[in-house]
Short mmCIF file of C-alpha atoms in Angstrom, two decimals:
data_model
loop_
_atom_site.label_atom_id
_atom_site.label_comp_id
_atom_site.label_asym_id
_atom_site.label_seq_id
_atom_site.Cartn_x
_atom_site.Cartn_y
_atom_site.Cartn_z
CA UNK A 1 80.20 110.22 84.51
CA UNK A 2 80.73 113.67 82.89
CA UNK A 3 78.14 116.42 82.48
CA UNK A 4 77.22 119.02 79.86
CA UNK A 5 76.50 122.65 80.69
CA UNK A 6 74.14 124.16 78.11
CA UNK A 7 74.36 127.93 77.86
CA UNK A 8 71.11 129.49 76.61
CA UNK A 9 70.10 133.10 77.39
CA UNK A 10 72.62 133.24 80.26
CA UNK A 11 75.88 134.19 78.57
CA UNK A 12 78.10 134.74 81.60
CA UNK A 13 79.99 132.71 84.20
CA UNK A 14 79.25 135.01 87.17
CA UNK A 15 76.21 134.19 89.30
CA UNK A 16 75.56 131.20 87.04
CA UNK A 17 73.86 128.62 89.23
CA UNK A 18 73.74 125.92 86.57
CA UNK A 19 77.49 126.10 85.89
CA UNK A 20 78.31 126.27 89.60
CA UNK A 21 76.18 123.25 90.48
CA UNK A 22 77.56 121.25 87.57
CA UNK A 23 81.15 121.92 88.60
CA UNK A 24 80.40 120.76 92.13
CA UNK A 25 79.27 117.37 90.85
CA UNK A 26 81.42 116.26 87.93
CA UNK A 27 83.57 117.20 84.98
CA UNK A 28 81.73 119.59 82.71
CA UNK A 29 81.68 120.33 79.00
CA UNK A 30 80.38 123.85 78.19
CA UNK A 31 78.30 124.22 75.03
CA UNK A 32 76.15 126.73 73.22
CA UNK A 33 73.88 125.39 70.45
CA UNK A 34 73.29 127.58 67.43
CA UNK A 35 70.08 125.96 66.24
CA UNK A 36 69.23 127.14 62.69
CA UNK A 37 65.52 126.65 63.35
CA UNK A 38 65.62 129.39 65.98
CA UNK A 39 66.66 131.94 63.38
CA UNK A 40 63.79 131.03 61.09
CA UNK A 41 61.27 132.32 63.63
CA UNK A 42 59.47 135.54 62.72
CA UNK A 43 60.49 137.27 65.95
CA UNK A 44 64.23 136.78 65.32
CA UNK A 45 66.40 139.09 63.23
CA UNK A 46 69.95 139.68 62.05
CA UNK A 47 70.68 142.10 64.88
CA UNK A 48 69.74 139.44 67.43
CA UNK A 49 72.09 136.98 65.75
CA UNK A 50 74.97 139.49 65.59
CA UNK A 51 74.53 140.46 69.22
CA UNK A 52 74.40 136.81 70.27
CA UNK A 53 77.72 136.18 68.50
CA UNK A 54 79.28 139.18 70.25
CA UNK A 55 78.10 137.86 73.63
CA UNK A 56 79.45 134.41 72.79
CA UNK A 57 82.86 135.84 71.95
CA UNK A 58 82.90 137.50 75.35
CA UNK A 59 81.73 134.31 77.06
CA UNK A 60 84.46 132.38 75.26
CA UNK A 61 87.00 134.84 76.71
CA UNK A 62 85.52 134.49 80.22
CA UNK A 63 85.79 130.70 80.09
CA UNK A 64 89.32 130.73 78.67
CA UNK A 65 90.41 132.90 81.60
CA UNK A 66 89.39 130.12 83.98
CA UNK A 67 90.92 127.37 81.86
CA UNK A 68 87.84 126.20 79.98
CA UNK A 69 86.64 126.09 76.39
CA UNK A 70 83.23 126.96 75.01
CA UNK A 71 81.92 124.66 72.28
CA UNK A 72 79.69 126.67 69.93
CA UNK A 73 77.82 123.98 68.01
CA UNK A 74 75.44 124.36 65.09
CA UNK A 75 72.51 122.09 64.40
CA UNK A 76 69.18 120.90 65.71
CA UNK A 77 69.39 121.00 69.51
CA UNK A 78 68.44 117.37 70.10
CA UNK A 79 70.69 116.19 67.28
CA UNK A 80 73.65 118.11 68.74
CA UNK A 81 73.10 116.59 72.18
CA UNK A 82 72.75 113.14 70.65
CA UNK A 83 76.02 113.52 68.75
CA UNK A 84 77.86 114.58 71.89
CA UNK A 85 76.37 111.58 73.68
CA UNK A 86 77.65 109.23 70.98
CA UNK A 87 81.16 110.70 71.00
CA UNK A 88 81.50 111.29 74.73
CA UNK A 89 78.65 109.92 76.89
CA UNK A 90 77.37 112.17 79.67
CA UNK A 91 74.92 111.52 82.47
CA UNK A 92 73.73 115.00 83.41
CA UNK A 93 72.66 118.09 81.50
CA UNK A 94 72.69 121.44 83.34
CA UNK A 95 71.07 124.70 82.25
CA UNK A 96 69.01 127.63 83.39
CA UNK A 97 65.29 127.69 82.71
CA UNK A 98 64.23 129.83 79.78
CA UNK A 99 60.92 131.61 79.35
CA UNK A 100 61.25 132.36 75.66
CA UNK A 101 59.09 132.24 72.59
CA UNK A 102 56.94 129.24 71.71
CA UNK A 103 59.71 127.75 69.59
CA UNK A 104 62.07 127.62 72.60
CA UNK A 105 59.27 126.12 74.69
CA UNK A 106 58.79 123.31 72.17
CA UNK A 107 62.57 122.83 71.86
CA UNK A 108 62.87 122.37 75.61
CA UNK A 109 60.03 119.84 75.61
CA UNK A 110 61.90 117.87 72.93
CA UNK A 111 65.12 118.05 74.96
CA UNK A 112 63.27 116.82 78.06
CA UNK A 113 61.87 113.88 76.08
CA UNK A 114 65.33 113.00 74.71
CA UNK A 115 66.84 113.15 78.21
CA UNK A 116 64.20 110.77 79.56
CA UNK A 117 64.79 108.34 76.71
CA UNK A 118 68.58 108.46 77.16
CA UNK A 119 68.54 108.30 80.95
CA UNK A 120 70.16 111.75 81.19
CA UNK A 121 69.23 113.85 84.22
CA UNK A 122 68.41 117.43 83.25
CA UNK A 123 68.90 119.93 86.05
CA UNK A 124 67.36 123.36 85.37
CA UNK A 125 67.69 126.42 87.59
CA UNK A 126 65.55 129.56 87.71
CA UNK A 127 66.35 132.91 86.17
CA UNK A 128 64.75 136.32 86.77
CA UNK A 129 62.84 135.18 89.85
CA UNK A 130 60.32 133.48 87.55
CA UNK A 131 58.67 130.44 89.13
CA UNK A 132 58.01 127.38 86.98
CA UNK A 133 54.70 125.62 87.66
CA UNK A 134 53.52 128.47 89.86
CA UNK A 135 50.23 127.41 91.43
CA UNK A 136 49.19 130.84 92.72
CA UNK A 137 50.26 134.45 92.33
CA UNK A 138 49.60 135.00 96.03
CA UNK A 139 53.13 134.05 97.05
CA UNK A 140 55.02 135.21 93.96
CA UNK A 141 56.36 138.44 95.42
CA UNK A 142 57.82 136.60 98.40
CA UNK A 143 59.43 134.02 96.10
CA UNK A 144 60.92 136.80 93.98
CA UNK A 145 62.39 138.50 97.02
CA UNK A 146 63.86 135.21 98.25
CA UNK A 147 65.52 134.59 94.90
CA UNK A 148 67.00 138.09 94.72
CA UNK A 149 68.31 138.03 98.29
CA UNK A 150 70.25 134.77 97.91
CA UNK A 151 74.03 135.16 97.65
CA UNK A 152 75.33 135.26 94.10
CA UNK A 153 76.89 132.03 92.88
CA UNK A 154 80.69 132.00 92.67
CA UNK A 155 82.50 129.32 90.70
CA UNK A 156 84.15 126.65 92.84
CA UNK A 157 87.78 125.71 92.32
CA UNK A 158 87.79 124.31 88.82
CA UNK A 159 90.94 122.22 88.64
CA UNK A 160 90.37 119.48 86.07
CA UNK A 161 86.58 119.75 86.13
CA UNK A 162 86.14 121.37 82.69
CA UNK A 163 86.64 119.25 79.58
CA UNK A 164 86.27 119.61 75.85
CA UNK A 165 86.33 117.37 72.80
CA UNK A 166 88.19 118.10 69.60
CA UNK A 167 86.14 115.43 67.84
CA UNK A 168 82.95 117.30 68.74
CA UNK A 169 84.36 120.63 67.62
CA UNK A 170 85.38 119.31 64.22
CA UNK A 171 81.82 118.41 63.27
CA UNK A 172 80.17 121.82 63.56
CA UNK A 173 80.55 125.19 61.81
CA UNK A 174 78.81 128.38 62.92
CA UNK A 175 76.53 129.42 60.06
CA UNK A 176 76.82 132.80 58.38
CA UNK A 177 73.81 135.13 58.44
CA UNK A 178 72.95 134.61 54.80
CA UNK A 179 72.94 130.83 55.32
CA UNK A 180 70.19 131.35 57.89
CA UNK A 181 68.22 133.66 55.62
CA UNK A 182 69.18 136.71 57.70
CA UNK A 183 70.10 139.90 55.89
CA UNK A 184 73.52 141.11 57.12
CA UNK A 185 73.36 144.51 58.75
CA UNK A 186 75.63 147.06 60.38
CA UNK A 187 75.80 146.93 64.15
CA UNK A 188 77.56 150.32 64.41
CA UNK A 189 74.62 151.93 66.19
CA UNK A 190 73.94 148.93 68.43
CA UNK A 191 75.53 148.43 71.85
CA UNK A 192 78.46 146.08 72.20
CA UNK A 193 77.65 142.61 73.41
CA UNK A 194 79.06 140.76 76.40
CA UNK A 195 79.62 141.16 80.10
CA UNK A 196 82.49 143.60 79.84
CA UNK A 197 80.31 145.98 77.85
CA UNK A 198 77.45 145.46 80.32
CA UNK A 199 79.62 146.47 83.27
CA UNK A 200 80.71 149.65 81.49
CA UNK A 201 77.09 150.54 80.71
CA UNK A 202 76.14 149.93 84.34
CA UNK A 203 78.93 152.18 85.56
CA UNK A 204 77.86 154.98 83.22
CA UNK A 205 74.33 154.66 84.56
CA UNK A 206 75.57 154.93 88.13
CA UNK A 207 77.83 157.87 87.31
CA UNK A 208 75.22 160.02 85.59
CA UNK A 209 72.04 158.47 84.23
CA UNK A 210 70.51 157.32 87.51
CA UNK A 211 70.29 160.90 88.77
CA UNK A 212 67.96 161.68 85.87
CA UNK A 213 66.20 158.33 85.73
CA UNK A 214 63.09 159.44 87.53
CA UNK A 215 61.52 162.00 85.26
CA UNK A 216 63.97 161.48 82.42
CA UNK A 217 62.90 158.17 80.91
CA UNK A 218 59.70 159.30 79.18
CA UNK A 219 61.04 161.86 76.71
CA UNK A 220 62.87 160.49 73.66
CA UNK A 221 65.28 163.41 74.11
CA UNK A 222 66.47 162.57 77.62
CA UNK A 223 65.75 158.83 77.74
CA UNK A 224 68.82 157.61 75.77
CA UNK A 225 71.10 158.79 78.57
CA UNK A 226 68.69 158.68 81.52
CA UNK A 227 67.66 155.04 81.01
CA UNK A 228 69.94 152.34 82.37
CA UNK A 229 70.32 150.68 78.93
CA UNK A 230 70.78 147.38 80.79
CA UNK A 231 67.72 145.67 79.31
CA UNK A 232 69.63 144.08 76.43
CA UNK A 233 72.22 142.63 78.82
CA UNK A 234 69.48 141.10 80.95
CA UNK A 235 67.87 139.62 77.86
CA UNK A 236 71.05 137.81 76.83
CA UNK A 237 72.09 137.01 80.40
CA UNK A 238 75.38 138.94 80.37
CA UNK A 239 74.44 139.93 83.92
CA UNK A 240 71.92 138.25 86.17
CA UNK A 241 68.81 139.87 87.54
CA UNK A 242 70.01 139.03 91.04
CA UNK A 243 73.27 140.90 90.41
CA UNK A 244 71.41 144.01 89.26
CA UNK A 245 69.03 143.92 92.23
CA UNK A 246 71.88 143.51 94.70
CA UNK A 247 74.05 146.14 93.01
CA UNK A 248 71.14 148.57 93.21
CA UNK A 249 70.57 147.81 96.89
CA UNK A 250 74.29 148.25 97.46
CA UNK A 251 74.22 151.71 95.90
CA UNK A 252 71.21 152.65 98.04
CA UNK A 253 72.95 151.46 101.19
CA UNK A 254 75.93 153.72 100.49
CA UNK A 255 73.85 156.87 100.16
CA UNK A 256 73.84 159.27 103.08
CA UNK A 257 71.47 161.69 101.37
CA UNK A 258 67.85 162.52 102.06
CA UNK A 259 64.86 160.69 100.64
CA UNK A 260 64.47 163.37 97.94
CA UNK A 261 67.97 162.96 96.58
CA UNK A 262 67.77 162.39 92.78
CA UNK A 263 70.07 159.37 92.89
CA UNK A 264 68.06 157.71 95.66
CA UNK A 265 64.82 158.33 93.80
CA UNK A 266 66.35 157.02 90.59
CA UNK A 267 67.65 153.85 92.24
CA UNK A 268 64.32 153.18 93.91
CA UNK A 269 62.46 153.66 90.63
CA UNK A 270 64.92 151.41 88.81
CA UNK A 271 64.55 148.72 91.46
CA UNK A 272 60.79 148.71 90.96
CA UNK A 273 61.29 148.22 87.22
CA UNK A 274 63.41 145.14 87.88
CA UNK A 275 60.55 143.69 89.89
CA UNK A 276 58.00 144.39 87.14
CA UNK A 277 60.40 142.93 84.58
CA UNK A 278 60.02 139.53 86.25
CA UNK A 279 56.30 140.05 86.91
CA UNK A 280 55.61 140.21 83.19
CA UNK A 281 57.85 137.30 82.26
CA UNK A 282 55.96 135.20 84.80
CA UNK A 283 52.81 135.73 82.75
CA UNK A 284 54.30 134.04 79.70
CA UNK A 285 55.80 131.29 81.88
CA UNK A 286 52.36 130.59 83.34
CA UNK A 287 50.50 130.91 80.04
CA UNK A 288 52.69 130.44 76.92
CA UNK A 289 49.64 130.95 74.70
CA UNK A 290 49.59 134.72 75.29
CA UNK A 291 52.29 134.94 72.63
CA UNK A 292 49.59 134.43 69.99
CA UNK A 293 46.22 134.29 71.80
CA UNK A 294 44.30 137.01 73.59
CA UNK A 295 44.91 136.91 77.32
CA UNK A 296 41.20 137.65 77.79
CA UNK A 297 39.36 135.36 75.38
CA UNK A 298 36.41 137.72 75.28
CA UNK A 299 38.40 139.84 72.81
CA UNK A 300 38.86 137.04 70.28
CA UNK A 301 37.81 138.31 66.87
CA UNK A 302 38.00 141.95 67.91
CA UNK A 303 40.63 142.97 65.32
CA UNK A 304 41.63 139.76 63.56
CA UNK A 305 39.19 140.03 60.66
CA UNK A 306 39.74 143.75 59.99
CA UNK A 307 43.51 143.80 59.47
CA UNK A 308 44.55 146.52 57.02
CA UNK A 309 47.77 145.44 55.32
CA UNK A 310 48.28 148.86 53.73
CA UNK A 311 48.13 150.60 57.11
CA UNK A 312 50.50 147.98 58.54
CA UNK A 313 53.10 148.59 55.83
CA UNK A 314 52.96 152.37 56.23
CA UNK A 315 53.20 152.04 60.01
CA UNK A 316 56.26 149.79 59.58
CA UNK A 317 57.92 152.26 57.24
CA UNK A 318 57.23 155.28 59.47
CA UNK A 319 54.70 156.95 57.20
CA UNK A 320 51.65 157.28 59.42
CA UNK A 321 51.61 161.07 59.07
CA UNK A 322 52.01 161.68 62.80
CA UNK A 323 55.54 163.04 63.26
CA UNK A 324 56.31 161.60 66.70
CA UNK A 325 55.17 158.13 65.64
CA UNK A 326 57.20 158.20 62.43
CA UNK A 327 60.26 159.64 64.19
CA UNK A 328 60.05 156.91 66.83
CA UNK A 329 59.91 154.19 64.18
CA UNK A 330 62.89 155.76 62.38
CA UNK A 331 64.98 155.81 65.57
CA UNK A 332 64.03 152.24 66.41
CA UNK A 333 65.11 150.98 63.00
CA UNK A 334 68.38 152.89 63.18
CA UNK A 335 69.40 151.96 66.71
CA UNK A 336 67.40 148.89 67.73
CA UNK A 337 66.23 150.70 70.84
CA UNK A 338 63.51 153.11 71.88
CA UNK A 339 62.40 154.33 75.27
CA UNK A 340 59.32 152.83 76.87
CA UNK A 341 56.83 155.63 76.21
CA UNK A 342 57.63 155.81 72.52
CA UNK A 343 57.28 152.03 72.29
CA UNK A 344 53.88 152.34 73.90
CA UNK A 345 53.01 155.11 71.45
CA UNK A 346 53.89 152.91 68.46
CA UNK A 347 51.65 150.11 69.74
CA UNK A 348 48.84 152.44 70.77
CA UNK A 349 48.65 154.09 67.35
CA UNK A 350 48.79 150.71 65.62
CA UNK A 351 46.11 149.24 67.88
CA UNK A 352 43.54 152.04 68.09
CA UNK A 353 43.38 154.54 65.23
CA UNK A 354 44.86 152.03 62.74
CA UNK A 355 43.02 149.08 64.36
CA UNK A 356 45.82 146.57 63.71
CA UNK A 357 45.99 143.29 65.59
CA UNK A 358 48.75 143.07 68.17
CA UNK A 359 50.17 139.77 66.89
CA UNK A 360 51.39 141.11 63.52
CA UNK A 361 52.65 144.40 64.92
CA UNK A 362 54.24 142.53 67.82
CA UNK A 363 56.20 140.22 65.54
CA UNK A 364 57.56 143.17 63.60
CA UNK A 365 58.57 145.06 66.74
CA UNK A 366 60.14 141.93 68.23
CA UNK A 367 62.59 141.88 65.35
CA UNK A 368 63.32 145.59 65.75
CA UNK A 369 63.89 145.57 69.54
CA UNK A 370 67.42 144.34 70.21
CA UNK A 371 66.38 143.79 73.84
CA UNK A 372 63.35 141.71 72.82
CA UNK A 373 62.28 139.69 75.85
CA UNK A 374 59.24 137.55 74.93
CA UNK A 375 57.64 137.54 78.38
CA UNK A 376 57.65 141.31 78.62
CA UNK A 377 56.99 141.91 74.95
CA UNK A 378 53.82 139.87 74.50
CA UNK A 379 52.36 140.83 77.85
CA UNK A 380 52.86 144.47 76.97
CA UNK A 381 51.59 144.12 73.40
CA UNK A 382 48.33 142.84 74.80
CA UNK A 383 48.23 145.39 77.59
CA UNK A 384 48.77 148.30 75.21
CA UNK A 385 46.19 146.85 72.79
CA UNK A 386 43.50 146.46 75.43
CA UNK A 387 43.11 142.67 75.29
CA UNK A 388 44.16 141.71 78.83
CA UNK A 389 40.77 142.64 80.22
CA UNK A 390 42.33 143.80 83.51
CA UNK A 391 43.97 147.06 82.46
CA UNK A 392 42.30 150.33 81.57
CA UNK A 393 43.19 150.82 77.87
CA UNK A 394 45.97 153.36 77.37
CA UNK A 395 45.46 155.39 74.22
CA UNK A 396 48.41 157.68 73.55
CA UNK A 397 47.58 160.74 71.48
CA UNK A 398 50.58 161.36 69.20
CA UNK A 399 50.03 165.12 69.18
CA UNK A 400 49.77 165.47 72.94
CA UNK A 401 52.73 163.15 73.49
CA UNK A 402 54.84 165.23 71.11
CA UNK A 403 53.95 168.47 72.87
CA UNK A 404 54.68 166.93 76.27
CA UNK A 405 57.95 165.18 75.45
CA UNK A 406 59.40 167.01 72.43
CA UNK A 407 57.99 170.54 72.82
CA UNK A 408 60.42 172.21 70.41
CA UNK A 409 60.32 169.46 67.82
CA UNK A 410 63.99 168.55 68.22
CA UNK A 411 63.38 164.81 68.14
CA UNK A 412 60.97 164.74 65.21
CA UNK A 413 63.18 167.01 63.11
CA UNK A 414 66.19 164.81 63.76
CA UNK A 415 64.51 161.58 62.68
CA UNK A 416 62.18 163.04 60.04
CA UNK A 417 64.45 165.41 58.10
CA UNK A 418 61.60 166.52 55.82
CA UNK A 419 60.24 168.44 58.83
CA UNK A 420 63.31 170.63 59.32
CA UNK A 421 61.81 173.62 57.50
CA UNK A 422 58.34 173.25 59.02
CA UNK A 423 57.57 176.13 61.45
CA UNK A 424 57.16 175.30 65.14
CA UNK A 425 53.47 176.17 64.99
CA UNK A 426 52.85 173.25 62.60
CA UNK A 427 55.64 170.86 63.57
CA UNK A 428 53.37 168.23 65.13
CA UNK A 429 50.52 168.68 62.64
CA UNK A 430 52.30 169.64 59.41
CA UNK A 431 49.34 168.45 57.35
CA UNK A 432 47.44 171.52 58.60
CA UNK A 433 49.86 173.95 56.94
CA UNK A 434 48.20 176.24 54.40
CA UNK A 435 49.28 175.70 50.83
CA UNK A 436 50.88 179.15 50.84
CA UNK A 437 53.10 178.08 53.75
CA UNK A 438 54.07 174.88 51.95
CA UNK A 439 55.02 176.87 48.85
CA UNK A 440 57.05 179.30 50.96
CA UNK A 441 59.20 176.63 52.66
CA UNK A 442 59.37 174.33 49.65
CA UNK A 443 57.94 171.28 51.43
CA UNK A 444 54.57 169.88 50.42
CA UNK A 445 52.11 167.70 52.29
CA UNK A 446 51.33 164.54 50.36
CA UNK A 447 54.60 164.67 48.47
CA UNK A 448 57.35 165.33 51.02
CA UNK A 449 55.29 164.96 54.18
CA UNK A 450 52.94 161.99 54.65
CA UNK A 451 49.34 162.73 55.53
CA UNK A 452 47.66 160.92 58.46
CA UNK A 453 46.19 157.62 57.40
CA UNK A 454 42.95 158.28 59.28
CA UNK A 455 41.23 161.02 61.22
CA UNK A 456 42.71 160.38 64.66
CA UNK A 457 39.79 161.50 66.84
CA UNK A 458 37.14 159.73 64.81
CA UNK A 459 39.11 156.47 64.54
CA UNK A 460 39.96 156.35 68.23
CA UNK A 461 36.33 156.99 69.17
CA UNK A 462 35.23 154.07 67.00
CA UNK A 463 37.97 151.86 68.43
CA UNK A 464 36.95 152.62 72.00
CA UNK A 465 33.33 151.91 71.18
CA UNK A 466 34.26 148.48 69.81
CA UNK A 467 36.49 147.71 72.77
CA UNK A 468 34.10 148.78 75.48
CA UNK A 469 31.17 147.04 73.83
CA UNK A 470 32.91 143.80 74.76
CA UNK A 471 34.56 144.98 77.95
CA UNK A 472 31.41 145.95 79.82
CA UNK A 473 29.45 142.72 79.50
CA UNK A 474 28.90 140.47 82.52
CA UNK A 475 30.79 137.66 80.79
CA UNK A 476 33.80 139.90 80.13
CA UNK A 477 33.90 141.05 83.75
CA UNK A 478 33.74 137.45 84.96
CA UNK A 479 36.57 136.42 82.64
CA UNK A 480 38.59 139.45 83.75
CA UNK A 481 38.44 138.16 87.31
CA UNK A 482 39.95 134.88 86.10
CA UNK A 483 42.75 136.72 84.29
CA UNK A 484 43.43 138.81 87.36
CA UNK A 485 43.57 135.71 89.54
CA UNK A 486 46.03 134.06 87.16
CA UNK A 487 48.25 137.03 86.27
CA UNK A 488 47.55 139.99 88.52
CA UNK A 489 50.05 141.32 91.02
CA UNK A 490 49.29 140.98 94.71
CA UNK A 491 49.88 144.42 96.18
CA UNK A 492 47.92 145.07 99.35
CA UNK A 493 45.19 147.10 97.72
CA UNK A 494 44.70 144.63 94.91
CA UNK A 495 44.55 141.71 97.33
CA UNK A 496 41.52 143.35 98.88
CA UNK A 497 39.94 144.15 95.51
CA UNK A 498 40.38 140.75 93.87
CA UNK A 499 37.09 139.28 92.82
CA UNK A 500 35.19 142.55 92.96
CA UNK A 501 33.07 143.76 90.06
CA UNK A 502 35.56 146.60 89.67
CA UNK A 503 38.42 144.20 89.00
CA UNK A 504 39.10 145.50 85.53
CA UNK A 505 39.53 149.11 86.54
CA UNK A 506 41.33 148.40 89.77
CA UNK A 507 43.88 146.09 88.20
CA UNK A 508 45.39 148.92 86.21
CA UNK A 509 46.77 150.49 89.38
CA UNK A 510 49.19 147.60 89.74
CA UNK A 511 50.84 148.45 86.41
CA UNK A 512 52.12 151.97 86.82
CA UNK A 513 54.39 151.98 83.80
CA UNK A 514 54.18 151.08 80.16
CA UNK A 515 57.06 149.23 78.49
CA UNK A 516 59.79 147.72 80.66
CA UNK A 517 61.96 146.82 77.70
CA UNK A 518 64.18 149.70 76.72
CA UNK A 519 64.70 150.97 80.22
#
């Protein structure tokens, strides 16, 4: 009997294990389900929808080139599968596993239930080196390396093995954005979707960006061209993680240079980021609740009851009064992308001086990040907010970060035009300008330039006091050991330190970077 291949966040035909295995067994119908419920979730936005459609157009082209047709079907996922079953019965469903938001987790549970009831075998294959039903982190690194070292999957001879149904196609129409409650938006400043675009971005990274990757990804000035910009293509599966890992190893193997060569250093640093990418997604796979619940339960109630809606709205609109924070938010809104350190800065300022809970700020940022990957996103939201219990809290001072990464104020002046006439001596603290200076340049604090919402030093000191009051109790330390056992990496030094009373402090050494998204 025939099979159905369900494309999810794997919009390619290269190194696609699910498609390859399906074609080896039977005739296959290729589908993508545009489930309206997905686009009602608070972490989804119009830019995600538009980029998905662009990737689907490219996938449609890829399949047509091998003699197949992609059915893009709209409706509730289970209802779509049931309709296909009524029109053209199938015995097997093939797909990749997905570690997505809680909605996708519940959807997949409903699909599994329907398959059991209908006698349909559902074959799922891993992505990203993430292990489903992982019983221990002790062997995860080895499993990741095994997955990445396997040969990429090449499509077998297709012949007559791909089929489609005109009767199925006639029943579904792809909804417009406004039908889904999504506000149409321009994608001019967003990257192009699809595998072809991904390969061009990869080549640009190899030609120039990788030489500046190490040392160039922290500043918002250099990061746009020093970062790989491949994160969005991993998120939507236009390329596989295994392909990127093997391409990177291939580039390293071709180098004849010394260990200090910038390209070698850049490739090695990039390779480590690919590993950590999967490390964080594994956390959500192992504990889906970290999307909305503190990873360390000892921090429950820490911020939830003190949420300041006014601060939240001003943070969203880029009016915190700290130029680098507001410039970063402006760039993110305009381009759907921001480098990792500026992402960390946005979360740090929201979480500490403004004392906002990570769930609300995380939902807003999820919609703004075009490369939103739930496993990375929610793990990092908690890490940057200090609620994992196993990482030393990172508090990013917006003044220091600006001086370190935008010393001449180029970035903040670009994204906050009201700062263009502010002298260099006040560019990162314009609210300190004397009134006579404001009158001279014709720009006034409180009218043209927002004032800081709080006193930074005082607010951060209070935040740290609240955090460490919980962190240093015997109960918190004990619970931190449990979190470390469940989610911590297993580098050699951390293997030896697991279970020690210093677990909280030591665990931070395993996480030597901030935000993996946006790299």
